[in-house]
mmCIF file with all atom_site columns, C-alpha atoms and ligand atoms in Angstrom:
data_model
loop_
_atom_site.group_PDB
_atom_site.id
_atom_site.type_symbol
_atom_site.label_atom_id
_atom_site.label_alt_id
_atom_site.label_comp_id
_atom_site.label_asym_id
_atom_site.label_entity_id
_atom_site.label_seq_id
_atom_site.pdbx_PDB_ins_code
_atom_site.Cartn_x
_atom_site.Cartn_y
_atom_site.Cartn_z
_atom_site.occupancy
_atom_site.B_iso_or_equiv
_atom_site.pdbx_formal_charge
_atom_site.auth_seq_id
_atom_site.auth_comp_id
_atom_site.auth_asym_id
_atom_site.auth_atom_id
_atom_site.pdbx_PDB_model_num
ATOM   1   C  CA  . MET A 1 1   ? -197.417 -1.685 -63.875  1.00 65.00 ? 21  MET A CA  1
ATOM   2   C  CA  . ALA A 1 2   ? -199.269 1.455  -62.921  1.00 79.00 ? 22  ALA A CA  1
ATOM   3   C  CA  . GLU A 1 3   ? -202.537 2.272  -64.674  1.00 90.00 ? 23  GLU A CA  1
ATOM   4   C  CA  . MET A 1 4   ? -202.581 6.021  -64.144  1.00 92.00 ? 24  MET A CA  1
ATOM   5   C  CA  . GLU A 1 5   ? -205.983 6.565  -65.742  1.00 95.00 ? 25  GLU A CA  1
ATOM   6   C  CA  . PRO A 1 6   ? -208.208 4.322  -67.888  1.00 97.00 ? 26  PRO A CA  1
ATOM   7   C  CA  . GLY A 1 7   ? -206.096 3.060  -70.809  1.00 98.00 ? 27  GLY A CA  1
ATOM   8   C  CA  . VAL A 1 8   ? -202.896 4.849  -69.683  1.00 98.00 ? 28  VAL A CA  1
ATOM   9   C  CA  . ARG A 1 9   ? -200.180 2.584  -68.297  1.00 98.00 ? 29  ARG A CA  1
ATOM   10  C  CA  . LEU A 1 10  ? -196.741 3.818  -67.333  1.00 98.00 ? 30  LEU A CA  1
ATOM   11  C  CA  . TYR A 1 11  ? -193.984 1.222  -66.851  1.00 98.00 ? 31  TYR A CA  1
ATOM   12  C  CA  . ARG A 1 12  ? -191.212 3.199  -65.182  1.00 98.00 ? 32  ARG A CA  1
ATOM   13  C  CA  . GLY A 1 13  ? -187.753 1.819  -65.986  1.00 98.00 ? 33  GLY A CA  1
ATOM   14  C  CA  . TYR A 1 14  ? -189.127 -1.034 -68.122  1.00 98.00 ? 34  TYR A CA  1
ATOM   15  C  CA  . PHE A 1 15  ? -185.769 -1.048 -69.944  1.00 98.00 ? 35  PHE A CA  1
ATOM   16  C  CA  . ASP A 1 16  ? -182.871 -1.084 -67.466  1.00 98.00 ? 36  ASP A CA  1
ATOM   17  C  CA  . GLU A 1 17  ? -179.573 0.594  -68.277  1.00 97.00 ? 37  GLU A CA  1
ATOM   18  C  CA  . ALA A 1 18  ? -178.124 -2.467 -70.046  1.00 97.00 ? 38  ALA A CA  1
ATOM   19  C  CA  . ALA A 1 19  ? -181.281 -2.867 -72.145  1.00 98.00 ? 39  ALA A CA  1
ATOM   20  C  CA  . GLN A 1 20  ? -181.289 0.843  -72.999  1.00 97.00 ? 40  GLN A CA  1
ATOM   21  C  CA  . THR A 1 21  ? -177.699 0.557  -74.201  1.00 97.00 ? 41  THR A CA  1
ATOM   22  C  CA  . ALA A 1 22  ? -178.556 -2.527 -76.280  1.00 98.00 ? 42  ALA A CA  1
ATOM   23  C  CA  . LEU A 1 23  ? -181.578 -0.724 -77.763  1.00 98.00 ? 43  LEU A CA  1
ATOM   24  C  CA  . LEU A 1 24  ? -179.412 2.293  -78.633  1.00 98.00 ? 44  LEU A CA  1
ATOM   25  C  CA  . ARG A 1 25  ? -176.986 -0.014 -80.504  1.00 98.00 ? 45  ARG A CA  1
ATOM   26  C  CA  . GLU A 1 26  ? -179.954 -1.291 -82.532  1.00 98.00 ? 46  GLU A CA  1
ATOM   27  C  CA  . LEU A 1 27  ? -181.144 2.262  -83.185  1.00 98.00 ? 47  LEU A CA  1
ATOM   28  C  CA  . GLU A 1 28  ? -177.681 3.294  -84.367  1.00 98.00 ? 48  GLU A CA  1
ATOM   29  C  CA  . SER A 1 29  ? -178.008 0.737  -87.190  1.00 98.00 ? 49  SER A CA  1
ATOM   30  C  CA  . VAL A 1 30  ? -181.604 1.801  -87.913  1.00 98.00 ? 50  VAL A CA  1
ATOM   31  C  CA  . ILE A 1 31  ? -180.369 5.381  -88.309  1.00 98.00 ? 51  ILE A CA  1
ATOM   32  C  CA  . ALA A 1 32  ? -177.406 4.352  -90.454  1.00 98.00 ? 52  ALA A CA  1
ATOM   33  C  CA  . ALA A 1 33  ? -179.910 2.735  -92.870  1.00 98.00 ? 53  ALA A CA  1
ATOM   34  C  CA  . ALA A 1 34  ? -182.625 5.402  -92.496  1.00 98.00 ? 54  ALA A CA  1
ATOM   35  C  CA  . PRO A 1 35  ? -181.111 8.791  -91.556  1.00 98.00 ? 55  PRO A CA  1
ATOM   36  C  CA  . PHE A 1 36  ? -183.128 11.356 -89.608  1.00 98.00 ? 56  PHE A CA  1
ATOM   37  C  CA  . PHE A 1 37  ? -185.148 13.750 -91.776  1.00 98.00 ? 57  PHE A CA  1
ATOM   38  C  CA  . THR A 1 38  ? -186.948 16.960 -90.806  1.00 98.00 ? 58  THR A CA  1
ATOM   39  C  CA  . PRO A 1 39  ? -190.695 16.709 -91.448  1.00 98.00 ? 59  PRO A CA  1
ATOM   40  C  CA  . THR A 1 40  ? -192.624 19.836 -92.443  1.00 98.00 ? 60  THR A CA  1
ATOM   41  C  CA  . MET A 1 41  ? -196.160 20.945 -91.640  1.00 98.00 ? 61  MET A CA  1
ATOM   42  C  CA  . PRO A 1 42  ? -198.932 20.463 -94.171  1.00 97.00 ? 62  PRO A CA  1
ATOM   43  C  CA  . ARG A 1 43  ? -199.690 23.668 -96.158  1.00 97.00 ? 63  ARG A CA  1
ATOM   44  C  CA  . THR A 1 44  ? -197.328 26.018 -94.238  1.00 98.00 ? 64  THR A CA  1
ATOM   45  C  CA  . GLY A 1 45  ? -194.190 23.935 -94.766  1.00 98.00 ? 65  GLY A CA  1
ATOM   46  C  CA  . GLN A 1 46  ? -192.937 24.974 -91.331  1.00 98.00 ? 66  GLN A CA  1
ATOM   47  C  CA  . PRO A 1 47  ? -190.292 22.484 -90.160  1.00 98.00 ? 67  PRO A CA  1
ATOM   48  C  CA  . PHE A 1 48  ? -190.833 20.398 -87.036  1.00 98.00 ? 68  PHE A CA  1
ATOM   49  C  CA  . SER A 1 49  ? -188.250 20.957 -84.288  1.00 98.00 ? 69  SER A CA  1
ATOM   50  C  CA  . VAL A 1 50  ? -188.184 17.167 -83.831  1.00 98.00 ? 70  VAL A CA  1
ATOM   51  C  CA  . ARG A 1 51  ? -186.237 15.130 -86.402  1.00 98.00 ? 71  ARG A CA  1
ATOM   52  C  CA  . MET A 1 52  ? -187.629 11.719 -87.327  1.00 98.00 ? 72  MET A CA  1
ATOM   53  C  CA  . THR A 1 53  ? -187.050 8.367  -88.917  1.00 99.00 ? 73  THR A CA  1
ATOM   54  C  CA  . ASN A 1 54  ? -188.865 5.020  -88.786  1.00 99.00 ? 74  ASN A CA  1
ATOM   55  C  CA  . CYS A 1 55  ? -188.418 1.274  -88.710  1.00 99.00 ? 75  CYS A CA  1
ATOM   56  C  CA  . GLY A 1 56  ? -190.874 -1.512 -89.453  1.00 98.00 ? 76  GLY A CA  1
ATOM   57  C  CA  . PRO A 1 57  ? -193.077 -2.032 -92.531  1.00 98.00 ? 77  PRO A CA  1
ATOM   58  C  CA  . LEU A 1 58  ? -194.575 1.486  -92.460  1.00 98.00 ? 78  LEU A CA  1
ATOM   59  C  CA  . GLY A 1 59  ? -193.273 4.887  -91.387  1.00 98.00 ? 79  GLY A CA  1
ATOM   60  C  CA  . TRP A 1 60  ? -194.980 8.142  -90.450  1.00 98.00 ? 80  TRP A CA  1
ATOM   61  C  CA  . LEU A 1 61  ? -193.948 11.284 -92.289  1.00 98.00 ? 81  LEU A CA  1
ATOM   62  C  CA  . SER A 1 62  ? -195.224 14.726 -93.220  1.00 98.00 ? 82  SER A CA  1
ATOM   63  C  CA  . ASP A 1 63  ? -194.420 17.333 -95.837  1.00 98.00 ? 83  ASP A CA  1
ATOM   64  C  CA  . GLN A 1 64  ? -195.941 20.560 -97.125  1.00 98.00 ? 84  GLN A CA  1
ATOM   65  C  CA  . SER A 1 65  ? -197.669 19.216 -100.222 1.00 98.00 ? 85  SER A CA  1
ATOM   66  C  CA  . ARG A 1 66  ? -198.942 15.801 -99.087  1.00 98.00 ? 86  ARG A CA  1
ATOM   67  C  CA  . GLY A 1 67  ? -199.340 16.210 -95.317  1.00 98.00 ? 87  GLY A CA  1
ATOM   68  C  CA  . TYR A 1 68  ? -199.350 13.583 -92.582  1.00 98.00 ? 88  TYR A CA  1
ATOM   69  C  CA  . ARG A 1 69  ? -199.297 9.988  -93.801  1.00 98.00 ? 89  ARG A CA  1
ATOM   70  C  CA  . TYR A 1 70  ? -197.692 6.545  -93.582  1.00 98.00 ? 90  TYR A CA  1
ATOM   71  C  CA  . GLU A 1 71  ? -195.341 5.329  -96.325  1.00 98.00 ? 91  GLU A CA  1
ATOM   72  C  CA  . ALA A 1 72  ? -193.288 2.164  -96.836  1.00 98.00 ? 92  ALA A CA  1
ATOM   73  C  CA  . ARG A 1 73  ? -190.166 4.130  -97.904  1.00 98.00 ? 93  ARG A CA  1
ATOM   74  C  CA  . HIS A 1 74  ? -187.854 6.834  -96.588  1.00 98.00 ? 94  HIS A CA  1
ATOM   75  C  CA  . PRO A 1 75  ? -188.797 10.238 -98.092  1.00 98.00 ? 95  PRO A CA  1
ATOM   76  C  CA  . GLU A 1 76  ? -185.202 11.128 -99.039  1.00 98.00 ? 96  GLU A CA  1
ATOM   77  C  CA  . THR A 1 77  ? -183.430 7.846  -99.810  1.00 98.00 ? 97  THR A CA  1
ATOM   78  C  CA  . GLY A 1 78  ? -186.456 5.982  -101.216 1.00 98.00 ? 98  GLY A CA  1
ATOM   79  C  CA  . ALA A 1 79  ? -185.297 2.849  -99.360  1.00 98.00 ? 99  ALA A CA  1
ATOM   80  C  CA  . PRO A 1 80  ? -187.722 0.621  -97.427  1.00 98.00 ? 100 PRO A CA  1
ATOM   81  C  CA  . TRP A 1 81  ? -187.624 1.261  -93.674  1.00 99.00 ? 101 TRP A CA  1
ATOM   82  C  CA  . PRO A 1 82  ? -185.255 -1.094 -91.803  1.00 98.00 ? 102 PRO A CA  1
ATOM   83  C  CA  . PRO A 1 83  ? -186.838 -3.839 -89.673  1.00 98.00 ? 103 PRO A CA  1
ATOM   84  C  CA  . MET A 1 84  ? -188.010 -3.156 -86.147  1.00 98.00 ? 104 MET A CA  1
ATOM   85  C  CA  . PRO A 1 85  ? -185.499 -4.336 -83.517  1.00 98.00 ? 105 PRO A CA  1
ATOM   86  C  CA  . GLN A 1 86  ? -186.615 -7.567 -81.822  1.00 98.00 ? 106 GLN A CA  1
ATOM   87  C  CA  . MET A 1 87  ? -186.456 -5.894 -78.397  1.00 98.00 ? 107 MET A CA  1
ATOM   88  C  CA  . LEU A 1 88  ? -189.283 -3.580 -79.460  1.00 99.00 ? 108 LEU A CA  1
ATOM   89  C  CA  . LEU A 1 89  ? -191.388 -6.408 -80.901  1.00 99.00 ? 109 LEU A CA  1
ATOM   90  C  CA  . ASP A 1 90  ? -190.888 -8.235 -77.588  1.00 98.00 ? 110 ASP A CA  1
ATOM   91  C  CA  . ALA A 1 91  ? -192.001 -5.203 -75.548  1.00 98.00 ? 111 ALA A CA  1
ATOM   92  C  CA  . TRP A 1 92  ? -195.146 -4.910 -77.720  1.00 98.00 ? 112 TRP A CA  1
ATOM   93  C  CA  . ALA A 1 93  ? -195.891 -8.636 -77.282  1.00 98.00 ? 113 ALA A CA  1
ATOM   94  C  CA  . ALA A 1 94  ? -195.466 -8.317 -73.512  1.00 98.00 ? 114 ALA A CA  1
ATOM   95  C  CA  . LEU A 1 95  ? -197.453 -5.125 -72.942  1.00 98.00 ? 115 LEU A CA  1
ATOM   96  C  CA  . ALA A 1 96  ? -199.806 -4.249 -75.797  1.00 98.00 ? 116 ALA A CA  1
ATOM   97  C  CA  . GLU A 1 97  ? -202.488 -6.921 -75.195  1.00 97.00 ? 117 GLU A CA  1
ATOM   98  C  CA  . HIS A 1 98  ? -203.101 -6.915 -78.936  1.00 97.00 ? 118 HIS A CA  1
ATOM   99  C  CA  . PRO A 1 99  ? -203.040 -9.986 -81.230  1.00 97.00 ? 119 PRO A CA  1
ATOM   100 C  CA  . HIS A 1 100 ? -201.124 -8.380 -84.121  1.00 98.00 ? 120 HIS A CA  1
ATOM   101 C  CA  . PRO A 1 101 ? -197.561 -7.007 -84.246  1.00 98.00 ? 121 PRO A CA  1
ATOM   102 C  CA  . PRO A 1 102 ? -196.848 -3.274 -84.611  1.00 98.00 ? 122 PRO A CA  1
ATOM   103 C  CA  . GLN A 1 103 ? -196.642 -1.994 -88.200  1.00 98.00 ? 123 GLN A CA  1
ATOM   104 C  CA  . ALA A 1 104 ? -194.754 1.244  -87.608  1.00 98.00 ? 124 ALA A CA  1
ATOM   105 C  CA  . CYS A 1 105 ? -192.124 2.507  -85.199  1.00 99.00 ? 125 CYS A CA  1
ATOM   106 C  CA  . LEU A 1 106 ? -191.615 6.267  -85.400  1.00 99.00 ? 126 LEU A CA  1
ATOM   107 C  CA  . VAL A 1 107 ? -188.250 7.400  -84.006  1.00 99.00 ? 127 VAL A CA  1
ATOM   108 C  CA  . ASN A 1 108 ? -188.404 11.008 -82.746  1.00 98.00 ? 128 ASN A CA  1
ATOM   109 C  CA  . PHE A 1 109 ? -185.135 12.785 -81.979  1.00 98.00 ? 129 PHE A CA  1
ATOM   110 C  CA  . TYR A 1 110 ? -185.380 15.846 -79.695  1.00 98.00 ? 130 TYR A CA  1
ATOM   111 C  CA  . ALA A 1 111 ? -182.420 18.213 -79.551  1.00 97.00 ? 131 ALA A CA  1
ATOM   112 C  CA  . PRO A 1 112 ? -182.343 19.987 -76.156  1.00 96.00 ? 132 PRO A CA  1
ATOM   113 C  CA  . ASP A 1 113 ? -184.591 22.828 -77.432  1.00 97.00 ? 133 ASP A CA  1
ATOM   114 C  CA  . ALA A 1 114 ? -187.093 20.707 -79.418  1.00 98.00 ? 134 ALA A CA  1
ATOM   115 C  CA  . ARG A 1 115 ? -190.723 20.263 -78.412  1.00 98.00 ? 135 ARG A CA  1
ATOM   116 C  CA  . MET A 1 116 ? -193.970 18.783 -79.738  1.00 98.00 ? 136 MET A CA  1
ATOM   117 C  CA  . GLY A 1 117 ? -197.230 20.711 -79.531  1.00 98.00 ? 137 GLY A CA  1
ATOM   118 C  CA  . LEU A 1 118 ? -200.484 19.255 -78.217  1.00 98.00 ? 138 LEU A CA  1
ATOM   119 C  CA  . HIS A 1 119 ? -201.996 16.901 -80.810  1.00 98.00 ? 139 HIS A CA  1
ATOM   120 C  CA  . GLN A 1 120 ? -203.905 13.649 -81.323  1.00 98.00 ? 140 GLN A CA  1
ATOM   121 C  CA  . ASP A 1 121 ? -202.521 10.586 -83.111  1.00 98.00 ? 141 ASP A CA  1
ATOM   122 C  CA  . ARG A 1 122 ? -205.216 9.994  -85.695  1.00 97.00 ? 142 ARG A CA  1
ATOM   123 C  CA  . ASP A 1 123 ? -203.442 9.181  -88.951  1.00 98.00 ? 143 ASP A CA  1
ATOM   124 C  CA  . GLU A 1 124 ? -204.088 5.467  -88.408  1.00 98.00 ? 144 GLU A CA  1
ATOM   125 C  CA  . ALA A 1 125 ? -207.064 3.625  -89.922  1.00 95.00 ? 145 ALA A CA  1
ATOM   126 C  CA  . ASP A 1 126 ? -207.532 1.475  -86.814  1.00 92.00 ? 146 ASP A CA  1
ATOM   127 C  CA  . PHE A 1 127 ? -207.749 2.887  -83.280  1.00 96.00 ? 147 PHE A CA  1
ATOM   128 C  CA  . SER A 1 128 ? -208.457 -0.491 -81.641  1.00 96.00 ? 148 SER A CA  1
ATOM   129 C  CA  . ALA A 1 129 ? -204.751 -1.190 -81.042  1.00 98.00 ? 149 ALA A CA  1
ATOM   130 C  CA  . PRO A 1 130 ? -202.849 0.712  -78.359  1.00 98.00 ? 150 PRO A CA  1
ATOM   131 C  CA  . ILE A 1 131 ? -199.813 2.906  -78.943  1.00 98.00 ? 151 ILE A CA  1
ATOM   132 C  CA  . LEU A 1 132 ? -196.615 1.958  -77.133  1.00 98.00 ? 152 LEU A CA  1
ATOM   133 C  CA  . SER A 1 133 ? -193.992 4.633  -76.447  1.00 98.00 ? 153 SER A CA  1
ATOM   134 C  CA  . VAL A 1 134 ? -190.390 4.165  -75.269  1.00 99.00 ? 154 VAL A CA  1
ATOM   135 C  CA  . SER A 1 135 ? -188.286 7.076  -73.955  1.00 98.00 ? 155 SER A CA  1
ATOM   136 C  CA  . LEU A 1 136 ? -184.462 7.223  -74.081  1.00 98.00 ? 156 LEU A CA  1
ATOM   137 C  CA  . GLY A 1 137 ? -182.018 9.951  -73.068  1.00 97.00 ? 157 GLY A CA  1
ATOM   138 C  CA  . ALA A 1 138 ? -182.961 13.174 -71.321  1.00 97.00 ? 158 ALA A CA  1
ATOM   139 C  CA  . ASP A 1 139 ? -186.169 13.461 -69.302  1.00 97.00 ? 159 ASP A CA  1
ATOM   140 C  CA  . CYS A 1 140 ? -189.006 15.486 -70.760  1.00 98.00 ? 160 CYS A CA  1
ATOM   141 C  CA  . ARG A 1 141 ? -192.008 17.307 -69.417  1.00 98.00 ? 161 ARG A CA  1
ATOM   142 C  CA  . PHE A 1 142 ? -194.872 15.378 -71.041  1.00 98.00 ? 162 PHE A CA  1
ATOM   143 C  CA  . ARG A 1 143 ? -198.439 16.739 -71.226  1.00 98.00 ? 163 ARG A CA  1
ATOM   144 C  CA  . LEU A 1 144 ? -201.490 14.470 -71.357  1.00 98.00 ? 164 LEU A CA  1
ATOM   145 C  CA  . GLY A 1 145 ? -204.799 16.137 -72.130  1.00 98.00 ? 165 GLY A CA  1
ATOM   146 C  CA  . GLY A 1 146 ? -208.259 14.780 -72.737  1.00 98.00 ? 166 GLY A CA  1
ATOM   147 C  CA  . ALA A 1 147 ? -210.429 13.922 -75.715  1.00 98.00 ? 167 ALA A CA  1
ATOM   148 C  CA  . ARG A 1 148 ? -210.832 17.586 -76.675  1.00 98.00 ? 168 ARG A CA  1
ATOM   149 C  CA  . ARG A 1 149 ? -208.093 20.168 -77.107  1.00 98.00 ? 169 ARG A CA  1
ATOM   150 C  CA  . SER A 1 150 ? -209.785 22.429 -74.540  1.00 98.00 ? 170 SER A CA  1
ATOM   151 C  CA  . ASP A 1 151 ? -209.855 19.695 -71.850  1.00 98.00 ? 171 ASP A CA  1
ATOM   152 C  CA  . SER A 1 152 ? -207.587 20.132 -68.853  1.00 98.00 ? 172 SER A CA  1
ATOM   153 C  CA  . SER A 1 153 ? -204.252 18.367 -68.967  1.00 98.00 ? 173 SER A CA  1
ATOM   154 C  CA  . ARG A 1 154 ? -201.796 16.854 -66.527  1.00 97.00 ? 174 ARG A CA  1
ATOM   155 C  CA  . VAL A 1 155 ? -198.039 17.000 -66.734  1.00 98.00 ? 175 VAL A CA  1
ATOM   156 C  CA  . PHE A 1 156 ? -195.485 14.387 -65.750  1.00 97.00 ? 176 PHE A CA  1
ATOM   157 C  CA  . ALA A 1 157 ? -191.893 13.490 -66.568  1.00 98.00 ? 177 ALA A CA  1
ATOM   158 C  CA  . LEU A 1 158 ? -190.922 10.713 -68.957  1.00 98.00 ? 178 LEU A CA  1
ATOM   159 C  CA  . SER A 1 159 ? -187.450 9.306  -68.278  1.00 97.00 ? 179 SER A CA  1
ATOM   160 C  CA  . SER A 1 160 ? -184.999 7.058  -70.066  1.00 97.00 ? 180 SER A CA  1
ATOM   161 C  CA  . GLY A 1 161 ? -186.238 3.458  -70.064  1.00 98.00 ? 181 GLY A CA  1
ATOM   162 C  CA  . ASP A 1 162 ? -189.884 4.333  -69.365  1.00 98.00 ? 182 ASP A CA  1
ATOM   163 C  CA  . VAL A 1 163 ? -192.595 2.696  -71.472  1.00 98.00 ? 183 VAL A CA  1
ATOM   164 C  CA  . LEU A 1 164 ? -196.069 4.191  -71.801  1.00 98.00 ? 184 LEU A CA  1
ATOM   165 C  CA  . THR A 1 165 ? -199.039 2.403  -73.391  1.00 98.00 ? 185 THR A CA  1
ATOM   166 C  CA  . LEU A 1 166 ? -202.140 4.284  -74.497  1.00 98.00 ? 186 LEU A CA  1
ATOM   167 C  CA  . GLY A 1 167 ? -205.131 2.216  -75.438  1.00 98.00 ? 187 GLY A CA  1
ATOM   168 C  CA  . GLY A 1 168 ? -208.884 1.974  -75.321  1.00 96.00 ? 188 GLY A CA  1
ATOM   169 C  CA  . PRO A 1 169 ? -210.386 5.175  -73.934  1.00 96.00 ? 189 PRO A CA  1
ATOM   170 C  CA  . ALA A 1 170 ? -206.967 6.893  -73.959  1.00 98.00 ? 190 ALA A CA  1
ATOM   171 C  CA  . ARG A 1 171 ? -206.084 6.204  -77.590  1.00 98.00 ? 191 ARG A CA  1
ATOM   172 C  CA  . LEU A 1 172 ? -207.297 9.557  -78.931  1.00 98.00 ? 192 LEU A CA  1
ATOM   173 C  CA  . ARG A 1 173 ? -206.280 11.811 -76.042  1.00 98.00 ? 193 ARG A CA  1
ATOM   174 C  CA  . PHE A 1 174 ? -204.381 14.994 -76.799  1.00 98.00 ? 194 PHE A CA  1
ATOM   175 C  CA  . HIS A 1 175 ? -200.718 14.938 -75.767  1.00 98.00 ? 195 HIS A CA  1
ATOM   176 C  CA  . GLY A 1 176 ? -197.416 16.719 -76.361  1.00 98.00 ? 196 GLY A CA  1
ATOM   177 C  CA  . VAL A 1 177 ? -193.893 17.367 -75.120  1.00 98.00 ? 197 VAL A CA  1
ATOM   178 C  CA  . ASP A 1 178 ? -193.567 20.807 -73.450  1.00 98.00 ? 198 ASP A CA  1
ATOM   179 C  CA  . ARG A 1 179 ? -189.789 20.691 -73.212  1.00 98.00 ? 199 ARG A CA  1
ATOM   180 C  CA  . LEU A 1 180 ? -186.791 18.557 -72.357  1.00 97.00 ? 200 LEU A CA  1
ATOM   181 C  CA  . LEU A 1 181 ? -185.239 18.582 -68.909  1.00 96.00 ? 201 LEU A CA  1
ATOM   182 C  CA  . PRO A 1 182 ? -181.662 18.362 -70.223  1.00 86.00 ? 202 PRO A CA  1
ATOM   183 C  CA  . GLU A 1 183 ? -180.183 18.528 -66.737  1.00 86.00 ? 203 GLU A CA  1
ATOM   184 C  CA  . LEU A 1 184 ? -181.834 15.131 -66.129  1.00 84.00 ? 204 LEU A CA  1
ATOM   185 C  CA  . ALA A 1 185 ? -179.980 13.073 -68.702  1.00 86.00 ? 205 ALA A CA  1
ATOM   186 C  CA  . PRO A 1 186 ? -178.556 9.631  -67.955  1.00 86.00 ? 206 PRO A CA  1
ATOM   187 C  CA  . LYS A 1 187 ? -175.037 8.854  -69.039  1.00 85.00 ? 207 LYS A CA  1
ATOM   188 C  CA  . LEU A 1 188 ? -175.759 6.584  -71.979  1.00 87.00 ? 208 LEU A CA  1
ATOM   189 C  CA  . ALA A 1 189 ? -172.770 5.836  -74.151  1.00 81.00 ? 209 ALA A CA  1
ATOM   190 C  CA  . SER A 1 190 ? -174.196 6.431  -77.607  1.00 93.00 ? 210 SER A CA  1
ATOM   191 C  CA  . PRO A 1 191 ? -173.105 8.805  -80.369  1.00 94.00 ? 211 PRO A CA  1
ATOM   192 C  CA  . LEU A 1 192 ? -176.818 9.579  -80.752  1.00 94.00 ? 212 LEU A CA  1
ATOM   193 C  CA  . PHE A 1 193 ? -176.645 11.599 -77.522  1.00 95.00 ? 213 PHE A CA  1
ATOM   194 C  CA  . SER A 1 194 ? -173.265 13.261 -78.083  1.00 91.00 ? 214 SER A CA  1
ATOM   195 C  CA  . ALA A 1 195 ? -174.971 16.673 -77.837  1.00 90.00 ? 215 ALA A CA  1
ATOM   196 C  CA  . GLY A 1 196 ? -177.609 15.594 -75.325  1.00 92.00 ? 216 GLY A CA  1
ATOM   197 C  CA  . GLY A 1 197 ? -181.213 15.177 -76.359  1.00 96.00 ? 217 GLY A CA  1
ATOM   198 C  CA  . ARG A 1 198 ? -183.960 12.608 -76.176  1.00 98.00 ? 218 ARG A CA  1
ATOM   199 C  CA  . ILE A 1 199 ? -185.327 9.812  -78.354  1.00 98.00 ? 219 ILE A CA  1
ATOM   200 C  CA  . ASN A 1 200 ? -188.889 8.606  -78.266  1.00 98.00 ? 220 ASN A CA  1
ATOM   201 C  CA  . LEU A 1 201 ? -190.044 5.483  -80.093  1.00 99.00 ? 221 LEU A CA  1
ATOM   202 C  CA  . THR A 1 202 ? -193.749 5.161  -80.882  1.00 98.00 ? 222 THR A CA  1
ATOM   203 C  CA  . LEU A 1 203 ? -195.012 1.730  -81.961  1.00 98.00 ? 223 LEU A CA  1
ATOM   204 C  CA  . ARG A 1 204 ? -198.341 1.657  -83.761  1.00 98.00 ? 224 ARG A CA  1
ATOM   205 C  CA  . ARG A 1 205 ? -200.798 -0.394 -85.768  1.00 98.00 ? 225 ARG A CA  1
ATOM   206 C  CA  . VAL A 1 206 ? -201.723 1.570  -88.857  1.00 98.00 ? 226 VAL A CA  1
ATOM   207 C  CA  . THR A 1 207 ? -204.206 -0.327 -91.050  1.00 95.00 ? 227 THR A CA  1
HETATM 208 C  C1  . MD3 B 2 .   ? -201.145 9.792  -75.397  1.00 78.25 ? 274 MD3 B C1  1
HETATM 209 N  N1  . MD3 B 2 .   ? -194.609 11.505 -79.427  1.00 78.25 ? 274 MD3 B N1  1
HETATM 210 O  O1  . MD3 B 2 .   ? -194.874 10.859 -82.049  1.00 78.25 ? 274 MD3 B O1  1
HETATM 211 S  S1  . MD3 B 2 .   ? -195.016 9.582  -76.948  1.00 78.25 ? 274 MD3 B S1  1
HETATM 212 C  C2  . MD3 B 2 .   ? -195.883 11.252 -81.457  1.00 78.25 ? 274 MD3 B C2  1
HETATM 213 O  O2  . MD3 B 2 .   ? -192.500 11.829 -76.678  1.00 78.25 ? 274 MD3 B O2  1
HETATM 214 C  C3  . MD3 B 2 .   ? -195.772 11.681 -80.036  1.00 78.25 ? 274 MD3 B C3  1
HETATM 215 O  O3  . MD3 B 2 .   ? -192.147 11.914 -78.809  1.00 78.25 ? 274 MD3 B O3  1
HETATM 216 C  C4  . MD3 B 2 .   ? -194.357 11.998 -78.096  1.00 78.25 ? 274 MD3 B C4  1
HETATM 217 O  O4  . MD3 B 2 .   ? -196.727 12.149 -79.493  1.00 78.25 ? 274 MD3 B O4  1
HETATM 218 C  C5  . MD3 B 2 .   ? -192.897 11.886 -77.831  1.00 78.25 ? 274 MD3 B C5  1
HETATM 219 O  O5  . MD3 B 2 .   ? -197.017 11.287 -81.964  1.00 78.25 ? 274 MD3 B O5  1
HETATM 220 C  C6  . MD3 B 2 .   ? -195.190 11.325 -77.058  1.00 78.25 ? 274 MD3 B C6  1
HETATM 221 C  C7  . MD3 B 2 .   ? -196.312 9.201  -75.837  1.00 78.25 ? 274 MD3 B C7  1
HETATM 222 C  C8  . MD3 B 2 .   ? -197.674 9.153  -76.443  1.00 78.25 ? 274 MD3 B C8  1
HETATM 223 C  C9  . MD3 B 2 .   ? -197.886 8.666  -77.699  1.00 78.25 ? 274 MD3 B C9  1
HETATM 224 C  C10 . MD3 B 2 .   ? -199.166 8.526  -78.200  1.00 78.25 ? 274 MD3 B C10 1
HETATM 225 C  C11 . MD3 B 2 .   ? -200.264 8.902  -77.435  1.00 78.25 ? 274 MD3 B C11 1
HETATM 226 C  C12 . MD3 B 2 .   ? -198.753 9.551  -75.700  1.00 78.25 ? 274 MD3 B C12 1
HETATM 227 C  C13 . MD3 B 2 .   ? -200.046 9.429  -76.175  1.00 78.25 ? 274 MD3 B C13 1
HETATM 228 C  C14 . MD3 B 2 .   ? -201.590 8.733  -77.900  1.00 78.25 ? 274 MD3 B C14 1
HETATM 229 C  C15 . MD3 B 2 .   ? -202.650 9.075  -77.102  1.00 78.25 ? 274 MD3 B C15 1
HETATM 230 C  C16 . MD3 B 2 .   ? -202.434 9.616  -75.852  1.00 78.25 ? 274 MD3 B C16 1
HETATM 231 FE FE1 . FE  B 3 .   ? -198.491 11.765 -80.649  1.00 78.25 ? 275 FE  B FE1 1
#
């Protein structure tokens, strides 16, 4: 483990290549049950460049009329989210140092030109639990800011198999994905990456 800064822990290569492949198999069935959708921004309705789905009891979503929120059902199929793969529950139990299991796993799919602007994760009612993030596929240039948008930020790469936990004083820091580094993509045999890209899983407590 490497605690980079208070509350920020980066576990490089936590999932080895075999575990990444096993996790991708699990995600293929999650996506078969809960296809990717394109969220839209509150008020403007502008689409995100990242496509999303979820697993676990609750899922994060956003649309023009009702904004950012958690829901128990897929916005297009109306079906409950599929269960969280055991491998993810195990990673949370090993790393999160929190007595309760995660309630939501947001699955972000980045095509090679997708990005995510600087933001805070504050749609949860409880900030006492950490957030656990798993990266798969192409590397990205990740930006970690401070408690205020105007604070300085640092940039580092997130690679396939890396796990990042953000807790305590880091829980409300600004962060975003500047861009993918598609030339740095592992050869992972999954139809999810047939056109390249990156997947990030974000495990959270919500209530
Ligand atoms: C730092 N996802 O879904 S995960 C998101 O790579 C999101 O898809 C990014 O930000 C992605 O909300 C980054 C790493 C991450 C997640 C939560 C954080 C970093 C964080 C919360 C506080 C500080
Ligand atoms: Fe975020």
